[in-house]
Amino acid sequence: MGIQKVMVIGAGQMGSGIAQVCAASGYSVVLHDLKEEFVERGISTIHKNLNRQVDKGKLSQEDMAETVQKIQRSTDLQNAKNVDLVIEAAVENMRIKTELFAELDKICPEGTILATNTSSLPITEIAAATSRPEKVIGMHFMNPVPVMKLVEIIRGLATADEVYQTVEDMAKALNKVPVEVNDFPGFVSNRILMPMINEAIYTLYEGVATKEAIDDVMKLGMNHPMGPLTLADFIGLDTCLYIMETLHEGFGDDKYRPCPLLRKYVKAGWLGRKSGRGFYSYS
Ligand code: CAA
């Protein structure tokens, strides 16, 4: 099951990062989104990232040009008909994902592996929307994708061993470190990370300390590269809320209840870096 051509669905923060690392590792990439402007925005993020590496002398102009020319733009899902692997990084919405996977199942050749970059939705349920659940798998990259080494590879209930192996090999070829995980709410990464972020928000909500103090405790006391509130802004507060809701619903345990302050910020449209305001302001 050799992978040569990959379609990445969703040209946002995650999708563009995934497309960049795949192209930089020599794969042919089709970067797909609903509108041309979304694809162009993703391409321009990739250019910005690669240019930064060129400026730092870590990448040659020739290698940058080679990476860029490996990425084909797409707004037509039919372009999935000749790819070996699809990595879906669209919005975190089960209905959208199942509809997309059902459509991909019809378009893609029998052998194509369908992977999702979902941060917490059940792989098994996404797989059930297709006639090839054994070829559906989770491939969870971390943000920023070009920098973070981890790829959580999630086996759905029916995922075939051969498919797991192919995806694990590909993650290694991307110079990432794959970790095998079974399909449970939040997998491993977000089951551990999000309750910590949620607890940091409760700590702020209850007036235990200022946001800066909370972040300093975790940064300087635990050597985290970012404090939990800065990290929440970086991930997006809507995403954090969505993952907490998935954990709360999936386990039915009140310890996963999202903090009311998180709900309030999301309702206000304070979504973190991407909206210009979250726990901190960004100009
Ligand atoms: N895209 C690409 N490259 C980036 C980047 C971005 N958005 N941001 C930073 N970088 C690169 C820089 O260019 C720099 O590269 P070089 O080493 O080649 O020079 C390197 O990363 C370090 O950047 P900086 O020196 O500017 O800043 P830093 O040392 O503070 O690192 C950081 C920035 C890597 C983001 C670091 O703060 C960090 O690791 N933060 C935590 C990130 C994290 O926890 N991510 C996981 C989020 S959870 C998730 O993604 C899963 C989910 O489902 C929610």
JSON list of N, CA and C in Angstrom, two decimals, residues 166-220:
[
{"chain": "A", "resi": 166, "resn": "THR", "atom": "N", "xyz": [0.74, 1.23, 7.10]},
{"chain": "A", "resi": 166, "resn": "THR", "atom": "CA", "xyz": [1.02, 2.17, 6.00]},
{"chain": "A", "resi": 166, "resn": "THR", "atom": "C", "xyz": [1.04, 3.61, 6.51]},
{"chain": "A", "resi": 167, "resn": "VAL", "atom": "N", "xyz": [0.08, 3.93, 7.37]},
{"chain": "A", "resi": 167, "resn": "VAL", "atom": "CA", "xyz": [-0.03, 5.30, 7.89]},
{"chain": "A", "resi": 167, "resn": "VAL", "atom": "C", "xyz": [1.11, 5.59, 8.87]},
{"chain": "A", "resi": 168, "resn": "GLU", "atom": "N", "xyz": [1.47, 4.59, 9.65]},
{"chain": "A", "resi": 168, "resn": "GLU", "atom": "CA", "xyz": [2.59, 4.78, 10.58]},
{"chain": "A", "resi": 168, "resn": "GLU", "atom": "C", "xyz": [3.89, 5.02, 9.78]},
{"chain": "A", "resi": 169, "resn": "ASP", "atom": "N", "xyz": [4.08, 4.24, 8.72]},
{"chain": "A", "resi": 169, "resn": "ASP", "atom": "CA", "xyz": [5.28, 4.41, 7.89]},
{"chain": "A", "resi": 169, "resn": "ASP", "atom": "C", "xyz": [5.30, 5.80, 7.26]},
{"chain": "A", "resi": 170, "resn": "MET", "atom": "N", "xyz": [4.12, 6.25, 6.84]},
{"chain": "A", "resi": 170, "resn": "MET", "atom": "CA", "xyz": [4.06, 7.57, 6.22]},
{"chain": "A", "resi": 170, "resn": "MET", "atom": "C", "xyz": [4.40, 8.66, 7.24]},
{"chain": "A", "resi": 171, "resn": "ALA", "atom": "N", "xyz": [3.87, 8.53, 8.46]},
{"chain": "A", "resi": 171, "resn": "ALA", "atom": "CA", "xyz": [4.16, 9.53, 9.50]},
{"chain": "A", "resi": 171, "resn": "ALA", "atom": "C", "xyz": [5.67, 9.61, 9.74]},
{"chain": "A", "resi": 172, "resn": "LYS", "atom": "N", "xyz": [6.34, 8.44, 9.72]},
{"chain": "A", "resi": 172, "resn": "LYS", "atom": "CA", "xyz": [7.80, 8.44, 9.89]},
{"chain": "A", "resi": 172, "resn": "LYS", "atom": "C", "xyz": [8.48, 9.11, 8.71]},
{"chain": "A", "resi": 173, "resn": "ALA", "atom": "N", "xyz": [7.94, 8.87, 7.51]},
{"chain": "A", "resi": 173, "resn": "ALA", "atom": "CA", "xyz": [8.52, 9.49, 6.31]},
{"chain": "A", "resi": 173, "resn": "ALA", "atom": "C", "xyz": [8.36, 11.01, 6.35]},
{"chain": "A", "resi": 174, "resn": "LEU", "atom": "N", "xyz": [7.37, 11.49, 7.12]},
{"chain": "A", "resi": 174, "resn": "LEU", "atom": "CA", "xyz": [7.18, 12.94, 7.28]},
{"chain": "A", "resi": 174, "resn": "LEU", "atom": "C", "xyz": [8.10, 13.49, 8.38]},
{"chain": "A", "resi": 175, "resn": "ASN", "atom": "N", "xyz": [8.95, 12.61, 8.91]},
{"chain": "A", "resi": 175, "resn": "ASN", "atom": "CA", "xyz": [9.85, 12.98, 9.99]},
{"chain": "A", "resi": 175, "resn": "ASN", "atom": "C", "xyz": [9.10, 13.30, 11.29]},
{"chain": "A", "resi": 176, "resn": "LYS", "atom": "N", "xyz": [7.97, 12.62, 11.46]},
{"chain": "A", "resi": 176, "resn": "LYS", "atom": "CA", "xyz": [7.18, 12.75, 12.69]},
{"chain": "A", "resi": 176, "resn": "LYS", "atom": "C", "xyz": [7.34, 11.49, 13.53]},
{"chain": "A", "resi": 177, "resn": "VAL", "atom": "N", "xyz": [6.89, 11.58, 14.78]},
{"chain": "A", "resi": 177, "resn": "VAL", "atom": "CA", "xyz": [6.92, 10.41, 15.64]},
{"chain": "A", "resi": 177, "resn": "VAL", "atom": "C", "xyz": [5.47, 9.93, 15.83]},
{"chain": "A", "resi": 178, "resn": "PRO", "atom": "N", "xyz": [5.16, 8.76, 15.26]},
{"chain": "A", "resi": 178, "resn": "PRO", "atom": "CA", "xyz": [3.79, 8.25, 15.40]},
{"chain": "A", "resi": 178, "resn": "PRO", "atom": "C", "xyz": [3.57, 7.57, 16.75]},
{"chain": "A", "resi": 179, "resn": "VAL", "atom": "N", "xyz": [2.39, 7.72, 17.29]},
{"chain": "A", "resi": 179, "resn": "VAL", "atom": "CA", "xyz": [2.03, 7.03, 18.53]},
{"chain": "A", "resi": 179, "resn": "VAL", "atom": "C", "xyz": [0.68, 6.35, 18.29]},
{"chain": "A", "resi": 180, "resn": "GLU", "atom": "N", "xyz": [0.61, 5.07, 18.62]},
{"chain": "A", "resi": 180, "resn": "GLU", "atom": "CA", "xyz": [-0.60, 4.29, 18.37]},
{"chain": "A", "resi": 180, "resn": "GLU", "atom": "C", "xyz": [-1.60, 4.44, 19.51]},
{"chain": "A", "resi": 181, "resn": "VAL", "atom": "N", "xyz": [-2.84, 4.74, 19.13]},
{"chain": "A", "resi": 181, "resn": "VAL", "atom": "CA", "xyz": [-3.87, 5.02, 20.13]},
{"chain": "A", "resi": 181, "resn": "VAL", "atom": "C", "xyz": [-5.18, 4.36, 19.69]},
{"chain": "A", "resi": 182, "resn": "ASN", "atom": "N", "xyz": [-5.96, 3.89, 20.65]},
{"chain": "A", "resi": 182, "resn": "ASN", "atom": "CA", "xyz": [-7.27, 3.33, 20.31]},
{"chain": "A", "resi": 182, "resn": "ASN", "atom": "C", "xyz": [-8.34, 4.42, 20.37]},
{"chain": "A", "resi": 183, "resn": "ASP", "atom": "N", "xyz": [-9.49, 4.08, 19.81]},
{"chain": "A", "resi": 183, "resn": "ASP", "atom": "CA", "xyz": [-10.55, 5.07, 19.61]},
{"chain": "A", "resi": 183, "resn": "ASP", "atom": "C", "xyz": [-11.39, 5.29, 20.87]},
{"chain": "A", "resi": 184, "resn": "PHE", "atom": "N", "xyz": [-11.00, 6.27, 21.68]},
{"chain": "A", "resi": 184, "resn": "PHE", "atom": "CA", "xyz": [-11.76, 6.68, 22.86]},
{"chain": "A", "resi": 184, "resn": "PHE", "atom": "C", "xyz": [-11.86, 8.19, 22.83]},
{"chain": "A", "resi": 185, "resn": "PRO", "atom": "N", "xyz": [-12.89, 8.78, 23.44]},
{"chain": "A", "resi": 185, "resn": "PRO", "atom": "CA", "xyz": [-13.06, 10.24, 23.34]},
{"chain": "A", "resi": 185, "resn": "PRO", "atom": "C", "xyz": [-11.78, 11.01, 23.70]},
{"chain": "A", "resi": 186, "resn": "GLY", "atom": "N", "xyz": [-11.40, 11.92, 22.82]},
{"chain": "A", "resi": 186, "resn": "GLY", "atom": "CA", "xyz": [-10.22, 12.77, 23.04]},
{"chain": "A", "resi": 186, "resn": "GLY", "atom": "C", "xyz": [-8.91, 12.05, 22.80]},
{"chain": "A", "resi": 187, "resn": "PHE", "atom": "N", "xyz": [-8.98, 10.74, 22.46]},
{"chain": "A", "resi": 187, "resn": "PHE", "atom": "CA", "xyz": [-7.79, 9.91, 22.25]},
{"chain": "A", "resi": 187, "resn": "PHE", "atom": "C", "xyz": [-6.89, 10.02, 23.48]},
{"chain": "A", "resi": 188, "resn": "VAL", "atom": "N", "xyz": [-5.59, 10.27, 23.30]},
{"chain": "A", "resi": 188, "resn": "VAL", "atom": "CA", "xyz": [-4.74, 10.49, 24.48]},
{"chain": "A", "resi": 188, "resn": "VAL", "atom": "C", "xyz": [-4.47, 11.98, 24.63]},
{"chain": "A", "resi": 189, "resn": "SER", "atom": "N", "xyz": [-4.08, 12.64, 23.52]},
{"chain": "A", "resi": 189, "resn": "SER", "atom": "CA", "xyz": [-3.63, 14.03, 23.59]},
{"chain": "A", "resi": 189, "resn": "SER", "atom": "C", "xyz": [-4.67, 14.94, 24.25]},
{"chain": "A", "resi": 190, "resn": "ASN", "atom": "N", "xyz": [-5.87, 14.95, 23.69]},
{"chain": "A", "resi": 190, "resn": "ASN", "atom": "CA", "xyz": [-6.85, 15.90, 24.20]},
{"chain": "A", "resi": 190, "resn": "ASN", "atom": "C", "xyz": [-7.57, 15.44, 25.46]},
{"chain": "A", "resi": 191, "resn": "ARG", "atom": "N", "xyz": [-7.49, 14.15, 25.75]},
{"chain": "A", "resi": 191, "resn": "ARG", "atom": "CA", "xyz": [-8.07, 13.68, 27.02]},
{"chain": "A", "resi": 191, "resn": "ARG", "atom": "C", "xyz": [-7.23, 14.20, 28.19]},
{"chain": "A", "resi": 192, "resn": "ILE", "atom": "N", "xyz": [-5.95, 14.40, 27.93]},
{"chain": "A", "resi": 192, "resn": "ILE", "atom": "CA", "xyz": [-5.07, 14.90, 28.99]},
{"chain": "A", "resi": 192, "resn": "ILE", "atom": "C", "xyz": [-4.94, 16.42, 28.92]},
{"chain": "A", "resi": 193, "resn": "LEU", "atom": "N", "xyz": [-4.74, 16.94, 27.69]},
{"chain": "A", "resi": 193, "resn": "LEU", "atom": "CA", "xyz": [-4.49, 18.38, 27.55]},
{"chain": "A", "resi": 193, "resn": "LEU", "atom": "C", "xyz": [-5.72, 19.24, 27.91]},
{"chain": "A", "resi": 194, "resn": "MET", "atom": "N", "xyz": [-6.89, 18.87, 27.35]},
{"chain": "A", "resi": 194, "resn": "MET", "atom": "CA", "xyz": [-8.04, 19.76, 27.49]},
{"chain": "A", "resi": 194, "resn": "MET", "atom": "C", "xyz": [-8.55, 19.91, 28.93]},
{"chain": "A", "resi": 195, "resn": "PRO", "atom": "N", "xyz": [-8.62, 18.82, 29.72]},
{"chain": "A", "resi": 195, "resn": "PRO", "atom": "CA", "xyz": [-9.01, 19.04, 31.12]},
{"chain": "A", "resi": 195, "resn": "PRO", "atom": "C", "xyz": [-8.03, 19.96, 31.85]},
{"chain": "A", "resi": 196, "resn": "MET", "atom": "N", "xyz": [-6.74, 19.92, 31.47]},
{"chain": "A", "resi": 196, "resn": "MET", "atom": "CA", "xyz": [-5.79, 20.84, 32.10]},
{"chain": "A", "resi": 196, "resn": "MET", "atom": "C", "xyz": [-6.11, 22.29, 31.71]},
{"chain": "A", "resi": 197, "resn": "ILE", "atom": "N", "xyz": [-6.37, 22.50, 30.43]},
{"chain": "A", "resi": 197, "resn": "ILE", "atom": "CA", "xyz": [-6.73, 23.86, 29.98]},
{"chain": "A", "resi": 197, "resn": "ILE", "atom": "C", "xyz": [-8.03, 24.31, 30.65]},
{"chain": "A", "resi": 198, "resn": "ASN", "atom": "N", "xyz": [-9.02, 23.40, 30.70]},
{"chain": "A", "resi": 198, "resn": "ASN", "atom": "CA", "xyz": [-10.31, 23.73, 31.31]},
{"chain": "A", "resi": 198, "resn": "ASN", "atom": "C", "xyz": [-10.13, 24.09, 32.79]},
{"chain": "A", "resi": 199, "resn": "GLU", "atom": "N", "xyz": [-9.24, 23.37, 33.46]},
{"chain": "A", "resi": 199, "resn": "GLU", "atom": "CA", "xyz": [-8.97, 23.64, 34.89]},
{"chain": "A", "resi": 199, "resn": "GLU", "atom": "C", "xyz": [-8.30, 25.00, 35.05]},
{"chain": "A", "resi": 200, "resn": "ALA", "atom": "N", "xyz": [-7.42, 25.32, 34.09]},
{"chain": "A", "resi": 200, "resn": "ALA", "atom": "CA", "xyz": [-6.78, 26.65, 34.14]},
{"chain": "A", "resi": 200, "resn": "ALA", "atom": "C", "xyz": [-7.84, 27.74, 33.99]},
{"chain": "A", "resi": 201, "resn": "ILE", "atom": "N", "xyz": [-8.84, 27.49, 33.14]},
{"chain": "A", "resi": 201, "resn": "ILE", "atom": "CA", "xyz": [-9.91, 28.48, 32.95]},
{"chain": "A", "resi": 201, "resn": "ILE", "atom": "C", "xyz": [-10.76, 28.59, 34.22]},
{"chain": "A", "resi": 202, "resn": "TYR", "atom": "N", "xyz": [-11.03, 27.44, 34.88]},
{"chain": "A", "resi": 202, "resn": "TYR", "atom": "CA", "xyz": [-11.74, 27.48, 36.17]},
{"chain": "A", "resi": 202, "resn": "TYR", "atom": "C", "xyz": [-10.94, 28.28, 37.20]},
{"chain": "A", "resi": 203, "resn": "THR", "atom": "N", "xyz": [-9.62, 28.12, 37.16]},
{"chain": "A", "resi": 203, "resn": "THR", "atom": "CA", "xyz": [-8.76, 28.81, 38.13]},
{"chain": "A", "resi": 203, "resn": "THR", "atom": "C", "xyz": [-8.89, 30.32, 37.95]},
{"chain": "A", "resi": 204, "resn": "LEU", "atom": "N", "xyz": [-8.98, 30.73, 36.67]},
{"chain": "A", "resi": 204, "resn": "LEU", "atom": "CA", "xyz": [-9.17, 32.16, 36.38]},
{"chain": "A", "resi": 204, "resn": "LEU", "atom": "C", "xyz": [-10.58, 32.60, 36.80]},
{"chain": "A", "resi": 205, "resn": "TYR", "atom": "N", "xyz": [-11.57, 31.78, 36.45]},
{"chain": "A", "resi": 205, "resn": "TYR", "atom": "CA", "xyz": [-12.99, 32.05, 36.73]},
{"chain": "A", "resi": 205, "resn": "TYR", "atom": "C", "xyz": [-13.24, 32.23, 38.22]},
{"chain": "A", "resi": 206, "resn": "GLU", "atom": "N", "xyz": [-12.55, 31.42, 39.01]},
{"chain": "A", "resi": 206, "resn": "GLU", "atom": "CA", "xyz": [-12.75, 31.47, 40.46]},
{"chain": "A", "resi": 206, "resn": "GLU", "atom": "C", "xyz": [-11.87, 32.53, 41.14]},
{"chain": "A", "resi": 207, "resn": "GLY", "atom": "N", "xyz": [-11.10, 33.26, 40.34]},
{"chain": "A", "resi": 207, "resn": "GLY", "atom": "CA", "xyz": [-10.29, 34.36, 40.88]},
{"chain": "A", "resi": 207, "resn": "GLY", "atom": "C", "xyz": [-9.10, 33.88, 41.69]},
{"chain": "A", "resi": 208, "resn": "VAL", "atom": "N", "xyz": [-8.63, 32.67, 41.43]},
{"chain": "A", "resi": 208, "resn": "VAL", "atom": "CA", "xyz": [-7.48, 32.15, 42.19]},
{"chain": "A", "resi": 208, "resn": "VAL", "atom": "C", "xyz": [-6.22, 32.95, 41.83]},
{"chain": "A", "resi": 209, "resn": "ALA", "atom": "N", "xyz": [-6.11, 33.32, 40.55]},
{"chain": "A", "resi": 209, "resn": "ALA", "atom": "CA", "xyz": [-4.93, 34.09, 40.12]},
{"chain": "A", "resi": 209, "resn": "ALA", "atom": "C", "xyz": [-5.25, 34.79, 38.80]},
{"chain": "A", "resi": 210, "resn": "THR", "atom": "N", "xyz": [-4.39, 35.71, 38.41]},
{"chain": "A", "resi": 210, "resn": "THR", "atom": "CA", "xyz": [-4.58, 36.39, 37.11]},
{"chain": "A", "resi": 210, "resn": "THR", "atom": "C", "xyz": [-4.20, 35.43, 35.98]},
{"chain": "A", "resi": 211, "resn": "LYS", "atom": "N", "xyz": [-4.59, 35.81, 34.77]},
{"chain": "A", "resi": 211, "resn": "LYS", "atom": "CA", "xyz": [-4.25, 34.94, 33.64]},
{"chain": "A", "resi": 211, "resn": "LYS", "atom": "C", "xyz": [-2.74, 34.82, 33.46]},
{"chain": "A", "resi": 212, "resn": "GLU", "atom": "N", "xyz": [-2.06, 35.95, 33.67]},
{"chain": "A", "resi": 212, "resn": "GLU", "atom": "CA", "xyz": [-0.60, 35.92, 33.51]},
{"chain": "A", "resi": 212, "resn": "GLU", "atom": "C", "xyz": [0.03, 35.00, 34.56]},
{"chain": "A", "resi": 213, "resn": "ALA", "atom": "N", "xyz": [-0.49, 35.07, 35.79]},
{"chain": "A", "resi": 213, "resn": "ALA", "atom": "CA", "xyz": [0.07, 34.25, 36.87]},
{"chain": "A", "resi": 213, "resn": "ALA", "atom": "C", "xyz": [-0.16, 32.77, 36.58]},
{"chain": "A", "resi": 214, "resn": "ILE", "atom": "N", "xyz": [-1.36, 32.45, 36.12]},
{"chain": "A", "resi": 214, "resn": "ILE", "atom": "CA", "xyz": [-1.68, 31.03, 35.81]},
{"chain": "A", "resi": 214, "resn": "ILE", "atom": "C", "xyz": [-0.73, 30.51, 34.73]},
{"chain": "A", "resi": 215, "resn": "ASP", "atom": "N", "xyz": [-0.53, 31.32, 33.69]},
{"chain": "A", "resi": 215, "resn": "ASP", "atom": "CA", "xyz": [0.36, 30.90, 32.61]},
{"chain": "A", "resi": 215, "resn": "ASP", "atom": "C", "xyz": [1.81, 30.78, 33.11]},
{"chain": "A", "resi": 216, "resn": "ASP", "atom": "N", "xyz": [2.22, 31.73, 33.95]},
{"chain": "A", "resi": 216, "resn": "ASP", "atom": "CA", "xyz": [3.60, 31.67, 34.46]},
{"chain": "A", "resi": 216, "resn": "ASP", "atom": "C", "xyz": [3.84, 30.41, 35.29]},
{"chain": "A", "resi": 217, "resn": "VAL", "atom": "N", "xyz": [2.84, 30.02, 36.09]},
{"chain": "A", "resi": 217, "resn": "VAL", "atom": "CA", "xyz": [3.00, 28.83, 36.94]},
{"chain": "A", "resi": 217, "resn": "VAL", "atom": "C", "xyz": [3.33, 27.62, 36.06]},
{"chain": "A", "resi": 218, "resn": "MET", "atom": "N", "xyz": [2.57, 27.47, 34.97]},
{"chain": "A", "resi": 218, "resn": "MET", "atom": "CA", "xyz": [2.77, 26.28, 34.14]},
{"chain": "A", "resi": 218, "resn": "MET", "atom": "C", "xyz": [4.02, 26.40, 33.26]},
{"chain": "A", "resi": 219, "resn": "LYS", "atom": "N", "xyz": [4.32, 27.65, 32.85]},
{"chain": "A", "resi": 219, "resn": "LYS", "atom": "CA", "xyz": [5.50, 27.84, 31.99]},
{"chain": "A", "resi": 219, "resn": "LYS", "atom": "C", "xyz": [6.79, 27.68, 32.80]},
{"chain": "A", "resi": 220, "resn": "LEU", "atom": "N", "xyz": [6.85, 28.38, 33.90]},
{"chain": "A", "resi": 220, "resn": "LEU", "atom": "CA", "xyz": [8.10, 28.40, 34.66]},
{"chain": "A", "resi": 220, "resn": "LEU", "atom": "C", "xyz": [8.19, 27.27, 35.67]}
]
